[in-house]
PDB file of C-alpha atoms in Angstrom:
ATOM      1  CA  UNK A   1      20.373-251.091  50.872  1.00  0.00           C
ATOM      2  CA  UNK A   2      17.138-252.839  51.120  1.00  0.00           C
ATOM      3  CA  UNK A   3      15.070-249.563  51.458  1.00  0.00           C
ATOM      4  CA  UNK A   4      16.290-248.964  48.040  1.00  0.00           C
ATOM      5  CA  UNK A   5      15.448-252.480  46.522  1.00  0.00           C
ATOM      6  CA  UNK A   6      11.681-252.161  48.010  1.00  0.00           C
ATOM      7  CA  UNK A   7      11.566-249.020  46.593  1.00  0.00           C
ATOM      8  CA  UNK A   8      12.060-249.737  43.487  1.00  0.00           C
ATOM      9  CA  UNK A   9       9.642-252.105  42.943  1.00  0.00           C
ATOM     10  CA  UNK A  10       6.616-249.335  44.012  1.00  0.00           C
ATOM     11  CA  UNK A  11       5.577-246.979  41.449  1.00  0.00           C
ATOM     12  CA  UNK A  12       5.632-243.331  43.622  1.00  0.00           C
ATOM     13  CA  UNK A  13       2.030-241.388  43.396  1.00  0.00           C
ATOM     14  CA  UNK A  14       3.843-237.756  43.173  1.00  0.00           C
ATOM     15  CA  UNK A  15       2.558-235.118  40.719  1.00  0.00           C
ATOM     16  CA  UNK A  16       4.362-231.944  39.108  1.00  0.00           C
ATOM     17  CA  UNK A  17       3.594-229.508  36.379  1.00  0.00           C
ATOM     18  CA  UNK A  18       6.855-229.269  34.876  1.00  0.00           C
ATOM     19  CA  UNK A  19      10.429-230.545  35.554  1.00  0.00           C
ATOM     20  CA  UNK A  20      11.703-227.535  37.786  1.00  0.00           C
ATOM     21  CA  UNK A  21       9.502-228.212  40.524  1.00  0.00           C
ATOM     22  CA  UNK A  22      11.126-231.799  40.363  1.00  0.00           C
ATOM     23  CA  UNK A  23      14.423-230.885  39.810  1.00  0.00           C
ATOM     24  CA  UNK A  24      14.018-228.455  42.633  1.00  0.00           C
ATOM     25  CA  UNK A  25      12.957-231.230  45.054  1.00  0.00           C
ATOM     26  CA  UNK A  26      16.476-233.254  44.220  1.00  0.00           C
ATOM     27  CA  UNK A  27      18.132-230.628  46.736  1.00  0.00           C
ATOM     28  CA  UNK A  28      15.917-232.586  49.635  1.00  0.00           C
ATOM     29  CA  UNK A  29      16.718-235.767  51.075  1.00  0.00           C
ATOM     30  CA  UNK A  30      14.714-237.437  49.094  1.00  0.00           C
ATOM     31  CA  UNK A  31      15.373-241.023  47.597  1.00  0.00           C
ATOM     32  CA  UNK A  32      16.602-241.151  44.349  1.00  0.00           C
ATOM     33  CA  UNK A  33      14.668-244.012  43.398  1.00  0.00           C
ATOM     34  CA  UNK A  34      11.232-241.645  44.472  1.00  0.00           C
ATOM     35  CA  UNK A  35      13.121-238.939  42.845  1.00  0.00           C
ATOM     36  CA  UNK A  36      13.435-240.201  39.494  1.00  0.00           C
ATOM     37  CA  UNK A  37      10.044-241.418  39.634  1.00  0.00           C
ATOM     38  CA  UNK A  38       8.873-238.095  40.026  1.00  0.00           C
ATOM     39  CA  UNK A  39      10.642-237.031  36.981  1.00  0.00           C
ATOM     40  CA  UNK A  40       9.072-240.102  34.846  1.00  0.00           C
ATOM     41  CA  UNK A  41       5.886-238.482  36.168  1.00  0.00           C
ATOM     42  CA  UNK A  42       6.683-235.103  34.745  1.00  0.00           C
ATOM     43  CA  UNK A  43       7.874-236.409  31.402  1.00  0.00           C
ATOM     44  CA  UNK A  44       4.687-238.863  30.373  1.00  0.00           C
ATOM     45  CA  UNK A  45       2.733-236.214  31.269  1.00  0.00           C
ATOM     46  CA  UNK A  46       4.341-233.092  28.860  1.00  0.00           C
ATOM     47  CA  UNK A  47       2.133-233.281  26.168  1.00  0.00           C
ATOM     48  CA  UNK A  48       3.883-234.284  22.877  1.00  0.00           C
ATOM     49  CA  UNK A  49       6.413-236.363  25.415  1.00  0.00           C
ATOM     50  CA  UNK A  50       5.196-240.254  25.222  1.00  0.00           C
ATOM     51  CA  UNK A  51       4.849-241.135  21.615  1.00  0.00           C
ATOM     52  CA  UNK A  52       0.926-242.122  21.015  1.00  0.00           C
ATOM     53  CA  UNK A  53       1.233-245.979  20.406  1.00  0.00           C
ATOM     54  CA  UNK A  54       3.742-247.022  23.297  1.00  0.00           C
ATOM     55  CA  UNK A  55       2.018-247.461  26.318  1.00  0.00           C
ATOM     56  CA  UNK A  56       3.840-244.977  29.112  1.00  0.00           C
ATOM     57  CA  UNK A  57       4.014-247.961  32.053  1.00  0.00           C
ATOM     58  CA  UNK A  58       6.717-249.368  29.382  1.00  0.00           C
ATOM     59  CA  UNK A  59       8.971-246.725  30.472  1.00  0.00           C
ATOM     60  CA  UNK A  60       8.735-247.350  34.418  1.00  0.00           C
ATOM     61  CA  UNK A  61       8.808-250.436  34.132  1.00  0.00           C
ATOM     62  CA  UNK A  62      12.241-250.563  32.122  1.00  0.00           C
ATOM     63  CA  UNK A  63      13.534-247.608  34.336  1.00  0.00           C
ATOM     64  CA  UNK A  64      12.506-249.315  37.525  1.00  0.00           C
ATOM     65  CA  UNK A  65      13.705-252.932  36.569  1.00  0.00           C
ATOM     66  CA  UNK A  66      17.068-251.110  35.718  1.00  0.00           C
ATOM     67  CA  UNK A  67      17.382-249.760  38.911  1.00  0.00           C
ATOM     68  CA  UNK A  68      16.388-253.068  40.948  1.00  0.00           C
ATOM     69  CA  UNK A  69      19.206-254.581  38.928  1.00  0.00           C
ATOM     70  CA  UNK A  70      22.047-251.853  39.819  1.00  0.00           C
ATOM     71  CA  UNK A  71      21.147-252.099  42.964  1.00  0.00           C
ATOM     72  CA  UNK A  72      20.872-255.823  43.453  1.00  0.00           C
ATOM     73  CA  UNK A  73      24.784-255.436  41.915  1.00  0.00           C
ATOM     74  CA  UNK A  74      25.685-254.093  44.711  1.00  0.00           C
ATOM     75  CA  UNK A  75      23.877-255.104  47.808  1.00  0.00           C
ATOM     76  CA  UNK A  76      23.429-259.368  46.244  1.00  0.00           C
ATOM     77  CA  UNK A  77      20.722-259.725  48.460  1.00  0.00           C
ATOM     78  CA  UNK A  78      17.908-260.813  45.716  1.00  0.00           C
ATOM     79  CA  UNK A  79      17.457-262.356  42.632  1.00  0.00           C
ATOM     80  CA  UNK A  80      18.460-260.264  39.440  1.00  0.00           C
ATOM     81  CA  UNK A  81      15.536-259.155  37.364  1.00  0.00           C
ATOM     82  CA  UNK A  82      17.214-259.248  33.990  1.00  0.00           C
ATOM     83  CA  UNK A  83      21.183-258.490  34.494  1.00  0.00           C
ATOM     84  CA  UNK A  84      23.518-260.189  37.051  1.00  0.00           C
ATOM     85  CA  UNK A  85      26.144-258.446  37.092  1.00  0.00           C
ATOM     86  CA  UNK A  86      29.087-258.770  39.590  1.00  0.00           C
ATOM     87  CA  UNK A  87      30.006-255.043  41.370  1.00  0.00           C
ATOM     88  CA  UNK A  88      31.796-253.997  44.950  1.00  0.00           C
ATOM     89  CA  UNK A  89      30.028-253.908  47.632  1.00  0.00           C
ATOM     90  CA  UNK A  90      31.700-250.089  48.100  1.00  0.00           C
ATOM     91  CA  UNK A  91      30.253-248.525  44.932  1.00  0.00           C
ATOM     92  CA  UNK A  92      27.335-246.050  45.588  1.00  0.00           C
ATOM     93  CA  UNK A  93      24.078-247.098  45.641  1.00  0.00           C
ATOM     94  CA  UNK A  94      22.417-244.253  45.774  1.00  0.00           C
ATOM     95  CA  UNK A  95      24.812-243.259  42.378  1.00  0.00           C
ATOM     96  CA  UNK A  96      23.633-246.314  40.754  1.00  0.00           C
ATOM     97  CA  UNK A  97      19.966-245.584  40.900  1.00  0.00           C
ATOM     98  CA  UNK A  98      20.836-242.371  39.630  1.00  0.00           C
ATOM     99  CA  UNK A  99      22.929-243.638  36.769  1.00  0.00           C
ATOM    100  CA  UNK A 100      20.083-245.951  35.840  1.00  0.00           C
ATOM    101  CA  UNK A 101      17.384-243.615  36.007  1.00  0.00           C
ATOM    102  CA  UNK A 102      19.322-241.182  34.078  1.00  0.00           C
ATOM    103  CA  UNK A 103      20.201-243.281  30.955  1.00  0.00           C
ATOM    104  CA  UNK A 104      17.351-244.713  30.870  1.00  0.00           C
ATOM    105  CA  UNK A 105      15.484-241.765  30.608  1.00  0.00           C
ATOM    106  CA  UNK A 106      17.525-239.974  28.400  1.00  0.00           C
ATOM    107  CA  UNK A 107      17.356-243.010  26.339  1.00  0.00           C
ATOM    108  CA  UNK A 108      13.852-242.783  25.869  1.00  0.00           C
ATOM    109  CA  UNK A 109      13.292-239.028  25.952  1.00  0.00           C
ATOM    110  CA  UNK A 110      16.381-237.749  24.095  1.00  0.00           C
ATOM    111  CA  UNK A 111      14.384-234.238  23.984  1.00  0.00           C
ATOM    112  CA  UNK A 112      14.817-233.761  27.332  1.00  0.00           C
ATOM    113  CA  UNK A 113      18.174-234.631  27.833  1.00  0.00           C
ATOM    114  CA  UNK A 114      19.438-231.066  28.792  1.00  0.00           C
ATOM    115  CA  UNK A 115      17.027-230.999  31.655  1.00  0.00           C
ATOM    116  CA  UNK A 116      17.846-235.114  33.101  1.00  0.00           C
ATOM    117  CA  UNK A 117      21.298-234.465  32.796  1.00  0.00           C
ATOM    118  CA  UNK A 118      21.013-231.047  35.107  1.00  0.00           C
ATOM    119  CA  UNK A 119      19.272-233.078  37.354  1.00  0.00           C
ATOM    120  CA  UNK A 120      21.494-236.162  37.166  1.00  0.00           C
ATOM    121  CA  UNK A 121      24.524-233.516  38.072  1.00  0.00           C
ATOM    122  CA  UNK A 122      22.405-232.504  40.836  1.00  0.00           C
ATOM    123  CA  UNK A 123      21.926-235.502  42.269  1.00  0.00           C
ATOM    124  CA  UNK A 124      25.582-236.727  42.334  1.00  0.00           C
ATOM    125  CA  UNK A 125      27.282-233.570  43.695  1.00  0.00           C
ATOM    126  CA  UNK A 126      24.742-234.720  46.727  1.00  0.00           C
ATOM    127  CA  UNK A 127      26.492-237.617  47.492  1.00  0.00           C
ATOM    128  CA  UNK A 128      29.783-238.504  48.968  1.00  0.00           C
ATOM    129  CA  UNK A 129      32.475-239.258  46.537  1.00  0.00           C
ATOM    130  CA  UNK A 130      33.375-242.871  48.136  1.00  0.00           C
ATOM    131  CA  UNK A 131      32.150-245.775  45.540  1.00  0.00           C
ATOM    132  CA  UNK A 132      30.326-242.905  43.230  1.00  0.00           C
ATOM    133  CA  UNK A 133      32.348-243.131  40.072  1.00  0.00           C
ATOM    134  CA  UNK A 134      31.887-247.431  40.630  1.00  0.00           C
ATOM    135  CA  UNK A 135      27.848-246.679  41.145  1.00  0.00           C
ATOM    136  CA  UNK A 136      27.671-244.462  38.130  1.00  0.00           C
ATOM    137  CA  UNK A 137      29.139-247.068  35.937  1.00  0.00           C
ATOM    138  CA  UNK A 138      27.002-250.309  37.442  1.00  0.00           C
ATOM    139  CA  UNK A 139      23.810-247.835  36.749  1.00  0.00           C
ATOM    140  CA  UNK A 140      24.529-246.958  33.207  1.00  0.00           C
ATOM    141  CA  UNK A 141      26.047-250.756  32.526  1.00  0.00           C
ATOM    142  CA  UNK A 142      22.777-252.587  33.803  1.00  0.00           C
ATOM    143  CA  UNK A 143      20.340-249.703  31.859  1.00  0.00           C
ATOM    144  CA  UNK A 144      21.978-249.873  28.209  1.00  0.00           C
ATOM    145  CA  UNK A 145      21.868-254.145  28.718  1.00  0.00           C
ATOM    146  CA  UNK A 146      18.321-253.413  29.803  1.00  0.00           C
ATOM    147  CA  UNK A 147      16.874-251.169  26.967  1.00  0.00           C
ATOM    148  CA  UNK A 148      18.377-253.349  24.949  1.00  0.00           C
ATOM    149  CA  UNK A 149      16.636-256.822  25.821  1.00  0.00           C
ATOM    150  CA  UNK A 150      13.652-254.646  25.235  1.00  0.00           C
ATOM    151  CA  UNK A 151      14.555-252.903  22.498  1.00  0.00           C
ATOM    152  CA  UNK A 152      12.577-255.402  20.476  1.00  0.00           C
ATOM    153  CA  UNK A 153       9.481-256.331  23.113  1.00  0.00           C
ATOM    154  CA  UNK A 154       7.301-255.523  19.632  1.00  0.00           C
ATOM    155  CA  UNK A 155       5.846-251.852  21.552  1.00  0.00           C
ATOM    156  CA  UNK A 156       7.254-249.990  18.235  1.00  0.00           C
ATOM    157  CA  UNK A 157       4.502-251.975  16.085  1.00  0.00           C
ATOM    158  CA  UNK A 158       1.720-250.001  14.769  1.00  0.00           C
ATOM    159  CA  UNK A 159      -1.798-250.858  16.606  1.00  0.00           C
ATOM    160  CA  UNK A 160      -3.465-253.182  15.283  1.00  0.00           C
ATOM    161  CA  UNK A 161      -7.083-251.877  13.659  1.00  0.00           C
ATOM    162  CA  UNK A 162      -9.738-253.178  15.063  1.00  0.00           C
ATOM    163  CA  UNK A 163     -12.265-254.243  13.454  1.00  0.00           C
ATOM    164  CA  UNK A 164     -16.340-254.013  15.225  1.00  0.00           C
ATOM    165  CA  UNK A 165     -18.717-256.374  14.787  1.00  0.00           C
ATOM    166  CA  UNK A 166     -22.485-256.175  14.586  1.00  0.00           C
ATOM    167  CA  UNK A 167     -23.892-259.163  16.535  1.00  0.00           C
ATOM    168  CA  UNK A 168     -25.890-258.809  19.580  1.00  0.00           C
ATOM    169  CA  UNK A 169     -22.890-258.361  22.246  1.00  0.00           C
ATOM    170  CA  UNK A 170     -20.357-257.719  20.582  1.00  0.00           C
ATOM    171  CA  UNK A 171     -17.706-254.704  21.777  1.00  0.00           C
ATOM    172  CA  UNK A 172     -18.562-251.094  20.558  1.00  0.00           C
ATOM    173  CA  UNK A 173     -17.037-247.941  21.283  1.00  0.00           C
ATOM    174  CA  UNK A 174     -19.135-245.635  23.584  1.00  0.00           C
ATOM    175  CA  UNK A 175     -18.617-242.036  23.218  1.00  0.00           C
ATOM    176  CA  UNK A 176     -17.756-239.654  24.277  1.00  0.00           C
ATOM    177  CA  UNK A 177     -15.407-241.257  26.901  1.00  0.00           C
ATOM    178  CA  UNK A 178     -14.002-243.884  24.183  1.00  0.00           C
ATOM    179  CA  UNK A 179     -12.543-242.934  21.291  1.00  0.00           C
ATOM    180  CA  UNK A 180     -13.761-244.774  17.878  1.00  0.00           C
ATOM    181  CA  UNK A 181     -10.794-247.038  17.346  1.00  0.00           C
ATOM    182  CA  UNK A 182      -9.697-248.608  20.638  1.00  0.00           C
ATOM    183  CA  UNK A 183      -5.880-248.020  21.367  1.00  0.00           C
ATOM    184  CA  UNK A 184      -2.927-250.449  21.795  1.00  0.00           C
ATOM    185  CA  UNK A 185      -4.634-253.274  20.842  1.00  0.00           C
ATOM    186  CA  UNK A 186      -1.320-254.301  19.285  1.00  0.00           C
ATOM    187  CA  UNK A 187       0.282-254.108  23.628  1.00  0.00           C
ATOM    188  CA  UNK A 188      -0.663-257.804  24.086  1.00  0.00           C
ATOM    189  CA  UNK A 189       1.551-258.724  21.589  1.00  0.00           C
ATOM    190  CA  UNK A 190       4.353-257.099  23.659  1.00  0.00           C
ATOM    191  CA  UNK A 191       6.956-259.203  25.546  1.00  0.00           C
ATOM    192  CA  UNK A 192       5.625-259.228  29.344  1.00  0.00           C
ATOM    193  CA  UNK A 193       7.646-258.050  31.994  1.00  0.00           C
ATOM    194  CA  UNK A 194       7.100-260.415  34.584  1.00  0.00           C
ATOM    195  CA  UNK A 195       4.032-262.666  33.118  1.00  0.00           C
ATOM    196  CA  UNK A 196       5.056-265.572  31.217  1.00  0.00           C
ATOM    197  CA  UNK A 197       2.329-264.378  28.217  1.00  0.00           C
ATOM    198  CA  UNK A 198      -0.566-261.586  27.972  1.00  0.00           C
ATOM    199  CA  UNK A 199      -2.974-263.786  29.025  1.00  0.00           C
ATOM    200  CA  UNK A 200      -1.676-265.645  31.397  1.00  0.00           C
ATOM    201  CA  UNK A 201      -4.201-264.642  34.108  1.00  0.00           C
ATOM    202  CA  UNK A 202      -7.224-263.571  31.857  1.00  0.00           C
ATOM    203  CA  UNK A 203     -10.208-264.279  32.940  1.00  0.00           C
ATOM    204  CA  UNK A 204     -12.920-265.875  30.553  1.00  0.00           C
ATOM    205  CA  UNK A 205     -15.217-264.051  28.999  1.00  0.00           C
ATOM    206  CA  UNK A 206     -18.908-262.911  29.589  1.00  0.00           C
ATOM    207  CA  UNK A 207     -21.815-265.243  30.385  1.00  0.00           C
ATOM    208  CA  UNK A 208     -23.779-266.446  26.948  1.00  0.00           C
ATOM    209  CA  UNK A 209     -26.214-263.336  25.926  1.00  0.00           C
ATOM    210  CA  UNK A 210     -28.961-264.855  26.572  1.00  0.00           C
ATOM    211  CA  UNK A 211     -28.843-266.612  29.948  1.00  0.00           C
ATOM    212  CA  UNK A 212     -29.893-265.179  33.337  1.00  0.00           C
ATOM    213  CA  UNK A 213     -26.278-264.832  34.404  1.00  0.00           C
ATOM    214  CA  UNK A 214     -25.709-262.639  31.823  1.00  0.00           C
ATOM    215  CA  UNK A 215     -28.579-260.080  32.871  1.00  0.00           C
ATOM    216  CA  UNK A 216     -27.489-260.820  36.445  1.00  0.00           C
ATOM    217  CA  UNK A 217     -23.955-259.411  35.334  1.00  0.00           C
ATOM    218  CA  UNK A 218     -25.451-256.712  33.665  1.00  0.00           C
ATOM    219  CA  UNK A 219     -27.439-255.120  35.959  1.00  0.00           C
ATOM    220  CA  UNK A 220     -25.158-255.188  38.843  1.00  0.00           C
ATOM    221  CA  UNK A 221     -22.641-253.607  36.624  1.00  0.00           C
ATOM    222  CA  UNK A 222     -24.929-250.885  35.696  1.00  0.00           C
ATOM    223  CA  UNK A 223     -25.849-250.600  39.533  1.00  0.00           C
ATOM    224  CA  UNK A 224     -22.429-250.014  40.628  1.00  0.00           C
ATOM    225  CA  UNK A 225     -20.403-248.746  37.557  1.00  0.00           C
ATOM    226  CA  UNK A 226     -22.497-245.696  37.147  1.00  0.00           C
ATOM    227  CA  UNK A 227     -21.665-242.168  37.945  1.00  0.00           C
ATOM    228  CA  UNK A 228     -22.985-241.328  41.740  1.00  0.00           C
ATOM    229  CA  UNK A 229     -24.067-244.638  42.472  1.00  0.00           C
ATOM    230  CA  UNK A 230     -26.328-245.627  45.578  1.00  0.00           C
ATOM    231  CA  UNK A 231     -25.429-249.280  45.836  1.00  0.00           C
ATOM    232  CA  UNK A 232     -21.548-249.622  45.309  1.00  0.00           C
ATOM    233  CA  UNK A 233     -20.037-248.915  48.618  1.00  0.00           C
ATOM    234  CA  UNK A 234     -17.332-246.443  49.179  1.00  0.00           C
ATOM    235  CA  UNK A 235     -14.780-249.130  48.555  1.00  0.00           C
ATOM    236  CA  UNK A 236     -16.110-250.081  45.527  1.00  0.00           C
ATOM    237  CA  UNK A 237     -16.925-246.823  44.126  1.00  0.00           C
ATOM    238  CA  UNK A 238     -12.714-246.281  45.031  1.00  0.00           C
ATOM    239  CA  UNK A 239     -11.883-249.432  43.094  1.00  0.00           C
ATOM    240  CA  UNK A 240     -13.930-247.838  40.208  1.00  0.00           C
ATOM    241  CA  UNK A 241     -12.058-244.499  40.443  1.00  0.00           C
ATOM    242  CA  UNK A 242      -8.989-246.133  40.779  1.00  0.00           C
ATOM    243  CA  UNK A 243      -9.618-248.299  37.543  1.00  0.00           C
ATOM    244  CA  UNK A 244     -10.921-245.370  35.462  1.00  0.00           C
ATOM    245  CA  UNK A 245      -7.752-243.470  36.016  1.00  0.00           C
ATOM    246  CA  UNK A 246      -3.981-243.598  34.249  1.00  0.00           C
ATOM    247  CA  UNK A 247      -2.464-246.673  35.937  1.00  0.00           C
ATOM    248  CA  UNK A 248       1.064-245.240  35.858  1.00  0.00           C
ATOM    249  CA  UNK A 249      -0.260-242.528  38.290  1.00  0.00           C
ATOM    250  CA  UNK A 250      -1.561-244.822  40.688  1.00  0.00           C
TER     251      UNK A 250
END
């Protein structure tokens, strides 16, 4: 199912306050892939949920690539992400998003297992018992190979400390909106999920300290970064919003 493929691939922009309102929503015809999104949603943000050095996209991005794969099992229509992996074109797809979603999740957060299973019951006495039981099994076959190609990506290292330096430009943390060490500065170290390295599309750094281009730079930043500007146009002021906020919810 193609709708299910392209879905996949988008990160939904759904919010919840707990996991009953999302669980409640699995009794609508809603896609599973959406569906399980909105439960990742939920779970990164439960406070206590997403331990403090692993970066939460990590955890849509394996439970999404998971699901791409189960999927592309079944309906062979694009390349496999990580796992080929021959299935019937009969089995469930619809059960193998579900299966996917489900272990991966629980994988990850094995505190709320109670709650994803409820939901993953929910979700299968939905659908129609021809190909579920081969869907279930393609979904939890293609997570378990995928959590564990990344089960050593380097996210469980420690962060890296960082150390400031005093020169004229060089980076310091401004509070109150930064905190004093900067976080995951270990994440670059991580194995990509589609990029070949970290940097493979950085751009270079800032203009020499002293040249024009440099106080060119930084006063249209200051024009249009701050607060209520009245030169960045709405567009650019959204771009700035959109930038400031948790990526995974956008």
């Amino acid at each position: 199912m193609k709708t299910l493929l392209l879905a996949g691939t988008t990160v939904a922009v759904l919010a919840a306050a707990n996991l009953a309102p999302a669980m409640a929503q699995a009794t609508k015809p809603v896609s599973q892939v959406v569906q399980w999104n909105r439960t990742l949603l939920v779970v990164v943000r439960t406070t206590g949920a997403q331990p403090a050095t692993i970066h939460p996209t990590r955890s849509f991005a394996i439970m999404h690539g998971a699901i791409y794969d189960a999927v592309n099992a079944i309906d062979r229509t694009h390349k496999p992400y990580l796992v080929r992996l021959s299935a019937s074109h009969f089995a469930s797809q619809e059960a193998a998003v579900a299966a996917a979603a489900h272990e991966v999740l629980v994988k990850l957060y094995p505190n709320f297992q109670a709650t994803l299973d409820a939901q993953f019951q929910q979700a299968l006495a939905q659908l129609p018992n021809g190909g579920k039981a081969d869907g279930i099994s393609i979904g939890t076959t293609v997570a378990d190979r995928i959590l564990a190609l990344r089960s050593s990506d380097g996210s469980s290292a420690q962060p890296i400390p960082f150390v400031f330096g005093n020169a004229p430009g060089d980076y310091q943390s401004t509070l109150p909106n930064f905190p004093k060490q900067p976080q995951f500065t270990h994440w670059s170290r991580v194995t990509p999920f589609a990029l070949e390295s970290a940097n493979q599309f950085r751009p270079g750094g800032p203009p020499t300290l002293t040249t024009d281009r440099y106080s060119d730079a930084f006063d249209q930043v200051k024009s249009l970064g701050i607060g209520g500007s009245t030169t960045a146009t709405a567009d650019q002021a959204l771009t700035g919003h959109f930038w400031n906020g948790a990526i995974q919810n956008y």
